[in-house]
Short mmCIF file of the C-alpha atoms (twelve columns), coordinates in Angstrom:
data_MODEL
# 
_entry.id   MODEL 
# 
loop_
_atom_site.group_PDB 
_atom_site.id 
_atom_site.type_symbol 
_atom_site.label_atom_id 
_atom_site.label_alt_id 
_atom_site.label_comp_id 
_atom_site.label_asym_id 
_atom_site.label_seq_id 
_atom_site.Cartn_x 
_atom_site.Cartn_y 
_atom_site.Cartn_z 
_atom_site.pdbx_PDB_model_num 
ATOM 1   C CA . MET A 1   41.120 -118.918 -108.741 1 
ATOM 2   C CA . PRO A 2   41.175 -119.075 -104.960 1 
ATOM 3   C CA . ARG A 3   41.154 -122.642 -103.530 1 
ATOM 4   C CA . THR A 4   38.047 -124.085 -101.836 1 
ATOM 5   C CA . PHE A 5   38.788 -125.468 -98.421  1 
ATOM 6   C CA . VAL A 6   36.431 -128.017 -96.744  1 
ATOM 7   C CA . ILE A 7   36.152 -127.674 -93.008  1 
ATOM 8   C CA . LEU A 8   34.370 -129.915 -90.513  1 
ATOM 9   C CA . VAL A 9   33.147 -128.061 -87.442  1 
ATOM 10  C CA . ILE A 10  32.119 -129.788 -84.213  1 
ATOM 11  C CA . ASN A 11  30.604 -128.002 -81.239  1 
ATOM 12  C CA . PRO A 12  29.531 -130.194 -78.176  1 
ATOM 13  C CA . GLY A 13  27.022 -128.639 -75.849  1 
ATOM 14  C CA . SER A 14  25.481 -129.784 -72.569  1 
ATOM 15  C CA . THR A 15  22.456 -131.420 -74.287  1 
ATOM 16  C CA . SER A 16  23.324 -131.429 -77.964  1 
ATOM 17  C CA . THR A 17  26.108 -131.560 -80.438  1 
ATOM 18  C CA . LYS A 18  26.239 -129.276 -83.340  1 
ATOM 19  C CA . VAL A 19  28.168 -130.463 -86.488  1 
ATOM 20  C CA . ALA A 20  28.533 -128.544 -89.755  1 
ATOM 21  C CA . LEU A 21  30.462 -128.711 -93.061  1 
ATOM 22  C CA . PHE A 22  31.802 -125.553 -94.663  1 
ATOM 23  C CA . GLU A 23  33.207 -124.889 -98.006  1 
ATOM 24  C CA . ASN A 24  35.203 -121.794 -97.305  1 
ATOM 25  C CA . GLU A 25  32.738 -119.370 -95.574  1 
ATOM 26  C CA . LYS A 26  29.710 -121.216 -97.007  1 
ATOM 27  C CA . GLU A 27  27.795 -123.688 -94.748  1 
ATOM 28  C CA . VAL A 28  26.884 -126.755 -96.921  1 
ATOM 29  C CA . PHE A 29  25.735 -129.120 -94.191  1 
ATOM 30  C CA . SER A 30  24.438 -128.541 -90.710  1 
ATOM 31  C CA . LYS A 31  22.839 -130.651 -87.987  1 
ATOM 32  C CA . THR A 32  22.119 -130.280 -84.308  1 
ATOM 33  C CA . ILE A 33  22.120 -133.693 -82.508  1 
ATOM 34  C CA . ALA A 34  20.015 -133.708 -79.485  1 
ATOM 35  C CA . HIS A 35  21.000 -135.900 -76.480  1 
ATOM 36  C CA . ALA A 36  18.214 -136.915 -74.235  1 
ATOM 37  C CA . PRO A 37  18.921 -136.798 -70.411  1 
ATOM 38  C CA . ALA A 38  18.529 -140.592 -70.186  1 
ATOM 39  C CA . ASP A 39  21.223 -141.045 -72.822  1 
ATOM 40  C CA . LEU A 40  23.671 -138.880 -70.884  1 
ATOM 41  C CA . ALA A 41  22.758 -140.109 -67.353  1 
ATOM 42  C CA . PRO A 42  25.109 -143.172 -67.373  1 
ATOM 43  C CA . PHE A 43  28.218 -141.019 -67.818  1 
ATOM 44  C CA . LYS A 44  29.867 -139.593 -64.604  1 
ATOM 45  C CA . ARG A 45  32.295 -137.429 -66.520  1 
ATOM 46  C CA . MET A 46  32.215 -135.561 -69.729  1 
ATOM 47  C CA . ALA A 47  35.149 -137.522 -71.184  1 
ATOM 48  C CA . ASP A 48  33.133 -140.631 -70.730  1 
ATOM 49  C CA . GLN A 49  30.753 -139.348 -73.386  1 
ATOM 50  C CA . TYR A 50  33.501 -139.372 -76.009  1 
ATOM 51  C CA . ASP A 51  32.596 -142.673 -77.842  1 
ATOM 52  C CA . MET A 52  28.919 -142.133 -77.558  1 
ATOM 53  C CA . ARG A 53  28.995 -138.652 -79.267  1 
ATOM 54  C CA . LEU A 54  31.778 -139.634 -81.665  1 
ATOM 55  C CA . ASN A 55  29.625 -142.563 -83.003  1 
ATOM 56  C CA . ILE A 56  26.445 -140.432 -83.331  1 
ATOM 57  C CA . ILE A 57  28.371 -137.672 -85.311  1 
ATOM 58  C CA . GLU A 58  29.716 -140.345 -87.637  1 
ATOM 59  C CA . LYS A 59  26.375 -141.774 -88.292  1 
ATOM 60  C CA . THR A 60  24.886 -138.294 -88.721  1 
ATOM 61  C CA . LEU A 61  27.535 -137.289 -91.282  1 
ATOM 62  C CA . GLN A 62  27.053 -140.622 -93.160  1 
ATOM 63  C CA . SER A 63  23.317 -140.289 -93.369  1 
ATOM 64  C CA . GLY A 64  23.860 -136.715 -94.677  1 
ATOM 65  C CA . GLY A 65  26.074 -137.849 -97.387  1 
ATOM 66  C CA . VAL A 66  29.120 -136.050 -96.083  1 
ATOM 67  C CA . ASN A 67  32.320 -137.152 -97.742  1 
ATOM 68  C CA . LEU A 68  34.939 -136.958 -95.141  1 
ATOM 69  C CA . LYS A 69  37.796 -137.672 -97.439  1 
ATOM 70  C CA . SER A 70  37.316 -134.191 -98.826  1 
ATOM 71  C CA . ILE A 71  37.938 -132.296 -95.598  1 
ATOM 72  C CA . ASP A 72  41.034 -130.182 -95.154  1 
ATOM 73  C CA . ALA A 73  40.781 -129.506 -91.385  1 
ATOM 74  C CA . VAL A 74  38.626 -130.170 -88.557  1 
ATOM 75  C CA . MET A 75  37.671 -127.383 -85.960  1 
ATOM 76  C CA . GLY A 76  36.439 -128.200 -82.561  1 
ATOM 77  C CA . ARG A 77  35.082 -125.860 -79.786  1 
ATOM 78  C CA . GLY A 78  37.623 -125.138 -77.145  1 
ATOM 79  C CA . GLY A 79  37.116 -126.299 -73.523  1 
ATOM 80  C CA . LEU A 80  38.301 -125.577 -70.022  1 
ATOM 81  C CA . LEU A 81  42.066 -125.426 -70.569  1 
ATOM 82  C CA . LYS A 82  44.778 -123.268 -69.195  1 
ATOM 83  C CA . PRO A 83  44.155 -119.558 -69.642  1 
ATOM 84  C CA . VAL A 84  45.176 -118.546 -73.269  1 
ATOM 85  C CA . LEU A 85  45.017 -115.489 -75.408  1 
ATOM 86  C CA . GLY A 86  42.360 -115.303 -78.033  1 
ATOM 87  C CA . GLY A 87  43.005 -116.951 -81.412  1 
ATOM 88  C CA . VAL A 88  43.263 -120.398 -83.155  1 
ATOM 89  C CA . TYR A 89  45.272 -123.196 -81.608  1 
ATOM 90  C CA . ALA A 90  46.451 -126.427 -83.071  1 
ATOM 91  C CA . VAL A 91  45.209 -129.510 -81.138  1 
ATOM 92  C CA . ASN A 92  48.126 -131.305 -79.589  1 
ATOM 93  C CA . ALA A 93  48.907 -134.040 -76.994  1 
ATOM 94  C CA . CYS A 94  49.153 -131.483 -74.149  1 
ATOM 95  C CA . MET A 95  45.723 -130.000 -74.910  1 
ATOM 96  C CA . LEU A 96  44.081 -133.450 -75.248  1 
ATOM 97  C CA . GLU A 97  45.549 -134.601 -71.973  1 
ATOM 98  C CA . ASP A 98  44.427 -131.568 -70.096  1 
ATOM 99  C CA . LEU A 99  40.863 -132.037 -71.580  1 
ATOM 100 C CA . ARG A 100 40.678 -135.725 -70.594  1 
ATOM 101 C CA . ARG A 101 41.768 -134.903 -66.897  1 
ATOM 102 C CA . ALA A 102 39.470 -131.897 -66.750  1 
ATOM 103 C CA . GLU A 103 41.345 -130.544 -63.755  1 
ATOM 104 C CA . ARG A 104 39.953 -127.066 -64.516  1 
ATOM 105 C CA . GLY A 105 36.358 -128.172 -64.636  1 
ATOM 106 C CA . GLU A 106 33.857 -130.531 -66.421  1 
ATOM 107 C CA . HIS A 107 32.171 -128.961 -69.384  1 
ATOM 108 C CA . ALA A 108 30.720 -130.285 -72.644  1 
ATOM 109 C CA . SER A 109 33.110 -128.084 -74.651  1 
ATOM 110 C CA . ASN A 110 36.014 -130.294 -73.293  1 
ATOM 111 C CA . LEU A 111 34.859 -132.868 -75.899  1 
ATOM 112 C CA . GLY A 112 35.396 -130.519 -78.764  1 
ATOM 113 C CA . ALA A 113 39.079 -130.918 -79.399  1 
ATOM 114 C CA . LEU A 114 38.901 -134.569 -78.452  1 
ATOM 115 C CA . ILE A 115 36.381 -135.502 -81.148  1 
ATOM 116 C CA . ALA A 116 37.966 -133.072 -83.674  1 
ATOM 117 C CA . ASP A 117 41.268 -134.875 -83.203  1 
ATOM 118 C CA . ALA A 118 39.642 -138.268 -83.777  1 
ATOM 119 C CA . PHE A 119 38.281 -137.110 -87.196  1 
ATOM 120 C CA . ALA A 120 41.482 -135.421 -88.026  1 
ATOM 121 C CA . GLN A 121 43.643 -138.499 -87.377  1 
ATOM 122 C CA . LYS A 122 41.299 -140.626 -89.483  1 
ATOM 123 C CA . ASN A 123 41.546 -138.328 -92.496  1 
ATOM 124 C CA . GLY A 124 45.153 -137.201 -92.080  1 
ATOM 125 C CA . VAL A 125 44.327 -133.514 -91.674  1 
ATOM 126 C CA . PRO A 126 45.011 -130.912 -88.969  1 
ATOM 127 C CA . ALA A 127 42.588 -130.190 -86.042  1 
ATOM 128 C CA . TYR A 128 42.194 -126.782 -84.311  1 
ATOM 129 C CA . ILE A 129 40.282 -124.984 -81.742  1 
ATOM 130 C CA . ALA A 130 39.473 -121.282 -81.662  1 
ATOM 131 C CA . ASP A 131 38.770 -118.649 -78.796  1 
ATOM 132 C CA . PRO A 132 38.007 -121.263 -76.110  1 
ATOM 133 C CA . VAL A 133 36.024 -120.207 -72.950  1 
ATOM 134 C CA . VAL A 134 39.142 -119.687 -71.097  1 
ATOM 135 C CA . VAL A 135 40.528 -116.906 -73.299  1 
ATOM 136 C CA . ASP A 136 42.157 -114.514 -70.782  1 
ATOM 137 C CA . GLU A 137 43.164 -111.056 -71.798  1 
ATOM 138 C CA . MET A 138 41.990 -109.302 -68.665  1 
ATOM 139 C CA . ASP A 139 43.899 -106.342 -67.260  1 
ATOM 140 C CA . PRO A 140 45.731 -107.515 -64.083  1 
ATOM 141 C CA . MET A 141 43.728 -104.993 -61.939  1 
ATOM 142 C CA . ALA A 142 40.415 -106.571 -63.109  1 
ATOM 143 C CA . LYS A 143 41.503 -109.811 -61.495  1 
ATOM 144 C CA . VAL A 144 42.163 -108.582 -58.064  1 
ATOM 145 C CA . THR A 145 39.679 -109.205 -55.283  1 
ATOM 146 C CA . GLY A 146 39.351 -108.345 -51.502  1 
ATOM 147 C CA . ILE A 147 40.538 -111.821 -50.722  1 
ATOM 148 C CA . PRO A 148 44.148 -112.486 -51.788  1 
ATOM 149 C CA . GLU A 149 43.507 -116.211 -52.147  1 
ATOM 150 C CA . ILE A 150 40.698 -115.577 -54.620  1 
ATOM 151 C CA . GLU A 151 41.435 -114.095 -58.078  1 
ATOM 152 C CA . ARG A 152 38.776 -113.314 -60.689  1 
ATOM 153 C CA . ARG A 153 38.954 -115.724 -63.512  1 
ATOM 154 C CA . SER A 154 38.317 -115.125 -67.249  1 
ATOM 155 C CA . ILE A 155 35.694 -117.804 -68.352  1 
ATOM 156 C CA . PHE A 156 33.106 -116.501 -70.803  1 
ATOM 157 C CA . HIS A 157 31.604 -116.884 -74.269  1 
ATOM 158 C CA . ALA A 158 34.839 -115.923 -75.962  1 
ATOM 159 C CA . LEU A 159 34.081 -117.424 -79.341  1 
ATOM 160 C CA . ASN A 160 30.746 -115.729 -79.802  1 
ATOM 161 C CA . GLN A 161 31.847 -112.494 -78.230  1 
ATOM 162 C CA . LYS A 162 34.874 -112.218 -80.577  1 
ATOM 163 C CA . ALA A 163 32.794 -113.093 -83.673  1 
ATOM 164 C CA . VAL A 164 30.051 -110.536 -82.797  1 
ATOM 165 C CA . ALA A 165 32.839 -107.851 -82.193  1 
ATOM 166 C CA . GLY A 166 34.187 -108.666 -85.602  1 
ATOM 167 C CA . LYS A 167 30.681 -108.096 -87.048  1 
ATOM 168 C CA . VAL A 168 30.245 -104.809 -85.398  1 
ATOM 169 C CA . CYS A 169 33.627 -103.602 -86.519  1 
ATOM 170 C CA . ALA A 170 32.788 -104.621 -90.180  1 
ATOM 171 C CA . GLU A 171 29.464 -102.783 -90.097  1 
ATOM 172 C CA . LEU A 172 30.943 -99.592  -88.533  1 
ATOM 173 C CA . GLY A 173 34.154 -99.630  -90.581  1 
ATOM 174 C CA . LEU A 174 36.272 -100.053 -87.408  1 
ATOM 175 C CA . ARG A 175 39.350 -102.006 -86.846  1 
ATOM 176 C CA . TYR A 176 39.113 -104.451 -84.005  1 
ATOM 177 C CA . GLY A 177 42.463 -103.708 -82.824  1 
ATOM 178 C CA . GLY A 178 41.395 -100.026 -82.274  1 
ATOM 179 C CA . ALA A 179 37.783 -100.335 -81.263  1 
ATOM 180 C CA . ARG A 180 36.277 -99.907  -77.821  1 
ATOM 181 C CA . LEU A 181 33.190 -102.134 -77.636  1 
ATOM 182 C CA . ILE A 182 30.883 -103.833 -75.073  1 
ATOM 183 C CA . VAL A 183 29.609 -107.180 -76.025  1 
ATOM 184 C CA . ALA A 184 26.761 -108.794 -73.920  1 
ATOM 185 C CA . HIS A 185 26.109 -112.444 -74.623  1 
ATOM 186 C CA . LEU A 186 22.696 -113.384 -73.313  1 
ATOM 187 C CA . GLY A 187 22.163 -117.168 -73.209  1 
ATOM 188 C CA . GLY A 188 21.737 -119.824 -70.477  1 
ATOM 189 C CA . GLY A 189 24.765 -118.030 -68.988  1 
ATOM 190 C CA . ILE A 190 25.332 -114.240 -69.432  1 
ATOM 191 C CA . SER A 191 28.680 -112.651 -70.137  1 
ATOM 192 C CA . VAL A 192 29.343 -108.824 -70.557  1 
ATOM 193 C CA . GLY A 193 32.849 -108.170 -71.923  1 
ATOM 194 C CA . ALA A 194 34.723 -104.881 -72.325  1 
ATOM 195 C CA . HIS A 195 36.712 -105.102 -75.630  1 
ATOM 196 C CA . ARG A 196 39.486 -102.586 -75.911  1 
ATOM 197 C CA . SER A 197 42.342 -102.636 -78.669  1 
ATOM 198 C CA . GLY A 198 41.577 -106.221 -79.646  1 
ATOM 199 C CA . ARG A 199 41.475 -107.555 -76.113  1 
ATOM 200 C CA . VAL A 200 38.575 -108.525 -73.718  1 
ATOM 201 C CA . VAL A 201 40.163 -106.466 -70.832  1 
ATOM 202 C CA . ASP A 202 37.290 -107.174 -68.303  1 
ATOM 203 C CA . VAL A 203 34.526 -109.807 -68.318  1 
ATOM 204 C CA . ASN A 204 32.428 -111.580 -65.681  1 
ATOM 205 C CA . ASN A 205 33.103 -115.313 -65.058  1 
ATOM 206 C CA . ALA A 206 29.937 -116.683 -66.778  1 
ATOM 207 C CA . LEU A 207 30.639 -120.286 -65.832  1 
ATOM 208 C CA . ASP A 208 30.806 -119.890 -62.012  1 
ATOM 209 C CA . GLY A 209 27.971 -117.431 -61.554  1 
ATOM 210 C CA . ASP A 210 29.644 -114.137 -61.429  1 
ATOM 211 C CA . GLY A 211 27.871 -111.171 -63.031  1 
ATOM 212 C CA . PRO A 212 24.081 -110.759 -63.788  1 
ATOM 213 C CA . PHE A 213 21.822 -113.717 -62.925  1 
ATOM 214 C CA . SER A 214 20.674 -115.496 -66.023  1 
ATOM 215 C CA . PRO A 215 18.242 -118.173 -67.104  1 
ATOM 216 C CA . GLU A 216 20.416 -120.768 -65.265  1 
ATOM 217 C CA . ARG A 217 22.983 -119.011 -63.109  1 
ATOM 218 C CA . ALA A 218 22.809 -117.276 -59.847  1 
ATOM 219 C CA . GLY A 219 24.960 -114.350 -60.769  1 
ATOM 220 C CA . SER A 220 26.870 -112.350 -57.996  1 
ATOM 221 C CA . ILE A 221 25.412 -113.077 -54.636  1 
ATOM 222 C CA . PRO A 222 25.932 -111.119 -51.361  1 
ATOM 223 C CA . ALA A 223 28.983 -112.823 -50.000  1 
ATOM 224 C CA . GLY A 224 28.038 -113.158 -46.296  1 
ATOM 225 C CA . GLN A 225 24.619 -114.577 -47.105  1 
ATOM 226 C CA . LEU A 226 26.205 -117.143 -49.530  1 
ATOM 227 C CA . ALA A 227 28.729 -118.179 -46.883  1 
ATOM 228 C CA . ALA A 228 25.825 -118.614 -44.362  1 
ATOM 229 C CA . LEU A 229 23.883 -120.798 -46.860  1 
ATOM 230 C CA . CYS A 230 27.054 -122.885 -47.349  1 
ATOM 231 C CA . PHE A 231 27.464 -123.602 -43.688  1 
ATOM 232 C CA . SER A 232 23.743 -123.989 -42.919  1 
ATOM 233 C CA . GLY A 233 24.144 -127.837 -42.930  1 
ATOM 234 C CA . ASP A 234 21.317 -128.111 -45.420  1 
ATOM 235 C CA . LEU A 235 23.431 -128.248 -48.570  1 
ATOM 236 C CA . THR A 236 26.485 -130.122 -49.760  1 
ATOM 237 C CA . LEU A 237 29.204 -128.372 -51.909  1 
ATOM 238 C CA . ALA A 238 27.632 -130.049 -54.945  1 
ATOM 239 C CA . ASP A 239 24.258 -128.722 -53.956  1 
ATOM 240 C CA . VAL A 240 25.703 -125.131 -53.674  1 
ATOM 241 C CA . LYS A 241 27.332 -125.299 -56.992  1 
ATOM 242 C CA . LYS A 242 24.147 -126.425 -58.633  1 
ATOM 243 C CA . ARG A 243 22.370 -123.478 -57.011  1 
ATOM 244 C CA . LEU A 244 24.993 -121.210 -58.593  1 
ATOM 245 C CA . THR A 245 25.105 -122.813 -62.029  1 
ATOM 246 C CA . GLY A 246 22.368 -124.914 -63.540  1 
ATOM 247 C CA . ARG A 247 19.605 -124.315 -61.025  1 
ATOM 248 C CA . GLY A 248 19.995 -120.608 -60.331  1 
ATOM 249 C CA . GLY A 249 18.493 -117.454 -61.934  1 
ATOM 250 C CA . LEU A 250 15.242 -117.811 -63.802  1 
ATOM 251 C CA . VAL A 251 15.065 -121.509 -63.088  1 
ATOM 252 C CA . ALA A 252 15.283 -121.026 -59.270  1 
ATOM 253 C CA . HIS A 253 12.675 -118.217 -59.277  1 
ATOM 254 C CA . LEU A 254 10.294 -119.391 -62.038  1 
ATOM 255 C CA . GLY A 255 10.994 -123.043 -62.593  1 
ATOM 256 C CA . THR A 256 11.968 -122.584 -66.308  1 
ATOM 257 C CA . ASN A 257 14.761 -121.157 -68.341  1 
ATOM 258 C CA . ASP A 258 12.450 -120.700 -71.372  1 
ATOM 259 C CA . ILE A 259 12.002 -116.948 -71.940  1 
ATOM 260 C CA . ARG A 260 8.864  -117.751 -73.986  1 
ATOM 261 C CA . VAL A 261 7.234  -119.459 -71.118  1 
ATOM 262 C CA . ILE A 262 8.053  -116.674 -68.774  1 
ATOM 263 C CA . GLU A 263 6.642  -114.073 -71.237  1 
ATOM 264 C CA . GLU A 264 3.464  -116.114 -71.552  1 
ATOM 265 C CA . LYS A 265 3.241  -116.035 -67.684  1 
ATOM 266 C CA . ILE A 266 3.614  -112.207 -67.741  1 
ATOM 267 C CA . ARG A 267 0.914  -111.768 -70.483  1 
ATOM 268 C CA . ASN A 268 -1.249 -113.899 -68.139  1 
ATOM 269 C CA . GLY A 269 -0.793 -111.441 -65.252  1 
ATOM 270 C CA . ASP A 270 1.961  -113.176 -63.359  1 
ATOM 271 C CA . GLU A 271 3.580  -110.180 -61.572  1 
ATOM 272 C CA . ARG A 272 6.273  -112.282 -59.916  1 
ATOM 273 C CA . ALA A 273 7.486  -113.484 -63.325  1 
ATOM 274 C CA . ARG A 274 7.492  -109.747 -64.618  1 
ATOM 275 C CA . LEU A 275 9.488  -108.699 -61.434  1 
ATOM 276 C CA . VAL A 276 12.109 -111.439 -61.854  1 
ATOM 277 C CA . LEU A 277 12.535 -110.922 -65.574  1 
ATOM 278 C CA . ASP A 278 12.830 -107.127 -65.197  1 
ATOM 279 C CA . ALA A 279 15.381 -107.672 -62.390  1 
ATOM 280 C CA . MET A 280 17.586 -109.787 -64.731  1 
ATOM 281 C CA . ILE A 281 17.359 -107.080 -67.401  1 
ATOM 282 C CA . TYR A 282 18.292 -104.493 -64.697  1 
ATOM 283 C CA . GLN A 283 21.438 -106.478 -63.722  1 
ATOM 284 C CA . ILE A 284 22.456 -106.990 -67.327  1 
ATOM 285 C CA . ALA A 285 22.220 -103.161 -67.858  1 
ATOM 286 C CA . LYS A 286 24.156 -102.467 -64.620  1 
ATOM 287 C CA . HIS A 287 27.066 -104.672 -65.832  1 
ATOM 288 C CA . ILE A 288 26.989 -102.999 -69.267  1 
ATOM 289 C CA . GLY A 289 27.302 -99.719  -67.342  1 
ATOM 290 C CA . ALA A 290 30.286 -101.081 -65.426  1 
ATOM 291 C CA . ALA A 291 31.933 -102.196 -68.668  1 
ATOM 292 C CA . ALA A 292 31.531 -98.512  -69.910  1 
ATOM 293 C CA . VAL A 293 33.511 -97.272  -66.857  1 
ATOM 294 C CA . VAL A 294 36.224 -99.787  -67.683  1 
ATOM 295 C CA . LEU A 295 36.375 -98.150  -71.175  1 
ATOM 296 C CA . ASP A 296 36.487 -94.775  -69.576  1 
ATOM 297 C CA . GLY A 297 33.050 -93.860  -71.008  1 
ATOM 298 C CA . LYS A 298 34.507 -94.018  -74.613  1 
ATOM 299 C CA . VAL A 299 32.364 -96.764  -76.192  1 
ATOM 300 C CA . ASP A 300 32.008 -97.174  -80.012  1 
ATOM 301 C CA . ALA A 301 29.089 -99.577  -79.708  1 
ATOM 302 C CA . ILE A 302 27.188 -102.073 -77.436  1 
ATOM 303 C CA . ALA A 303 26.471 -105.398 -79.101  1 
ATOM 304 C CA . VAL A 304 23.776 -107.781 -77.751  1 
ATOM 305 C CA . SER A 305 23.753 -111.420 -78.828  1 
ATOM 306 C CA . GLY A 306 22.711 -114.836 -77.768  1 
ATOM 307 C CA . GLY A 307 19.384 -116.721 -77.577  1 
ATOM 308 C CA . LEU A 308 17.729 -114.086 -75.264  1 
ATOM 309 C CA . ALA A 309 18.527 -111.379 -77.918  1 
ATOM 310 C CA . MET A 310 15.712 -112.985 -79.931  1 
ATOM 311 C CA . ASP A 311 13.090 -111.584 -77.468  1 
ATOM 312 C CA . GLU A 312 12.159 -108.125 -78.737  1 
ATOM 313 C CA . SER A 313 10.634 -107.084 -75.449  1 
ATOM 314 C CA . LEU A 314 13.844 -107.796 -73.551  1 
ATOM 315 C CA . VAL A 315 16.025 -106.050 -76.068  1 
ATOM 316 C CA . MET A 316 13.828 -103.006 -76.071  1 
ATOM 317 C CA . LYS A 317 13.911 -102.678 -72.218  1 
ATOM 318 C CA . LEU A 318 17.712 -103.160 -72.305  1 
ATOM 319 C CA . LYS A 319 18.139 -100.606 -74.985  1 
ATOM 320 C CA . SER A 320 16.021 -98.059  -72.993  1 
ATOM 321 C CA . LYS A 321 18.600 -98.461  -70.064  1 
ATOM 322 C CA . VAL A 322 21.856 -98.383  -71.932  1 
ATOM 323 C CA . GLY A 323 21.213 -96.721  -75.233  1 
ATOM 324 C CA . TRP A 324 22.511 -93.411  -73.824  1 
ATOM 325 C CA . ILE A 325 26.005 -94.926  -73.461  1 
ATOM 326 C CA . ALA A 326 26.407 -95.935  -77.204  1 
ATOM 327 C CA . LYS A 327 24.648 -97.351  -80.153  1 
ATOM 328 C CA . VAL A 328 23.126 -100.870 -79.344  1 
ATOM 329 C CA . MET A 329 23.495 -103.361 -82.141  1 
ATOM 330 C CA . VAL A 330 21.584 -106.682 -81.995  1 
ATOM 331 C CA . TYR A 331 22.715 -110.054 -83.279  1 
ATOM 332 C CA . PRO A 332 20.229 -112.657 -82.187  1 
ATOM 333 C CA . GLY A 333 21.426 -116.215 -81.652  1 
ATOM 334 C CA . GLU A 334 25.070 -117.216 -81.740  1 
ATOM 335 C CA . GLU A 335 27.842 -117.169 -84.328  1 
ATOM 336 C CA . GLU A 336 29.865 -120.060 -82.954  1 
ATOM 337 C CA . MET A 337 29.883 -122.520 -85.968  1 
ATOM 338 C CA . HIS A 338 30.625 -119.756 -88.509  1 
ATOM 339 C CA . ALA A 339 33.347 -118.315 -86.282  1 
ATOM 340 C CA . LEU A 340 35.003 -121.661 -85.837  1 
ATOM 341 C CA . ALA A 341 34.981 -122.182 -89.639  1 
ATOM 342 C CA . LEU A 342 36.476 -118.690 -90.273  1 
ATOM 343 C CA . GLY A 343 39.199 -119.518 -87.730  1 
ATOM 344 C CA . ALA A 344 40.263 -122.657 -89.531  1 
ATOM 345 C CA . LEU A 345 40.045 -120.769 -92.899  1 
ATOM 346 C CA . ASP A 346 42.471 -118.142 -91.752  1 
ATOM 347 C CA . VAL A 347 45.016 -120.826 -90.874  1 
ATOM 348 C CA . LEU A 348 44.501 -122.787 -94.129  1 
ATOM 349 C CA . ASN A 349 44.857 -119.485 -96.085  1 
ATOM 350 C CA . ARG A 350 47.993 -118.804 -94.049  1 
ATOM 351 C CA . ARG A 351 46.615 -115.441 -92.743  1 
ATOM 352 C CA . VAL A 352 47.392 -116.491 -89.257  1 
ATOM 353 C CA . GLN A 353 49.812 -118.899 -87.658  1 
ATOM 354 C CA . PRO A 354 48.017 -121.314 -85.099  1 
ATOM 355 C CA . GLY A 355 49.122 -120.964 -81.450  1 
ATOM 356 C CA . VAL A 356 50.852 -123.893 -79.606  1 
ATOM 357 C CA . TYR A 357 49.200 -124.933 -76.409  1 
ATOM 358 C CA . ALA A 358 51.580 -125.812 -73.686  1 
# 
């Protein structure tokens, strides 16, 4: 009889921490811990939140009756590390140091491996991450820009995109290594990836504002006008970065990132809200079309996932624009917790060898 492995999964987000326990593929405990802005305000850096989040997770697991002595591995969400290929990586000293220093950026996901390592050390089990946001499988030509000092970077929803691509292949009877897919993750940030032969060969930088504008990100902006804004004297570098990521997109136009609120505005006759939302859908469709060009027009399927995929009206409009390219398959929400558990399970069952981060 196959062995049952117990896997603890930890996924820190900007305003919450998700924690779950899996017995093989079955989720047996799950909790999303919300963090109020007032609780996070005292911390200048993400690494400073480590003790606070660790303590809350421990209390949550205790109150849920989770027996940590039973776990076989801990899986954390990967953060802003050096570029790596997709896959599972063992948490090591080099990775932990890079995440503490955060030289490649501050992000809540940086806490994933740090907290996973703490639980692993206490319980004498291994800790891993899988498909961090810095997965870089882009073709060299996709990185070249018109300014030699600036190279396009691969930062996107790699974990969810890879998980959704796996679901598509399972449903269509395809092998991921031979499939040609377009995956659009539609959340607070939006990433559109071209998947070819088991690699995401082109994708927009969903962290720094590249690509379609989204609920919270400005997306690609006319360069000259952005440069003029930067040197207007009215904004600091921090102000500009906030306009690009966090306070851009739907938030900048409509004062909210909640698609339900915006849909209500539209039902009440707000034509400005209708225009802005339709413009976002238009830009998503344009980037899906661009990804089809990357795949030479040979696309097995288009997958749409993320929180915005729960909005039937948005999905219907998007399908009407890109459905001629290939079949559109919809996976509302995200698959991150389950995908992390499956990554650990692959290692524990010795189906894959974890990578070494260096």
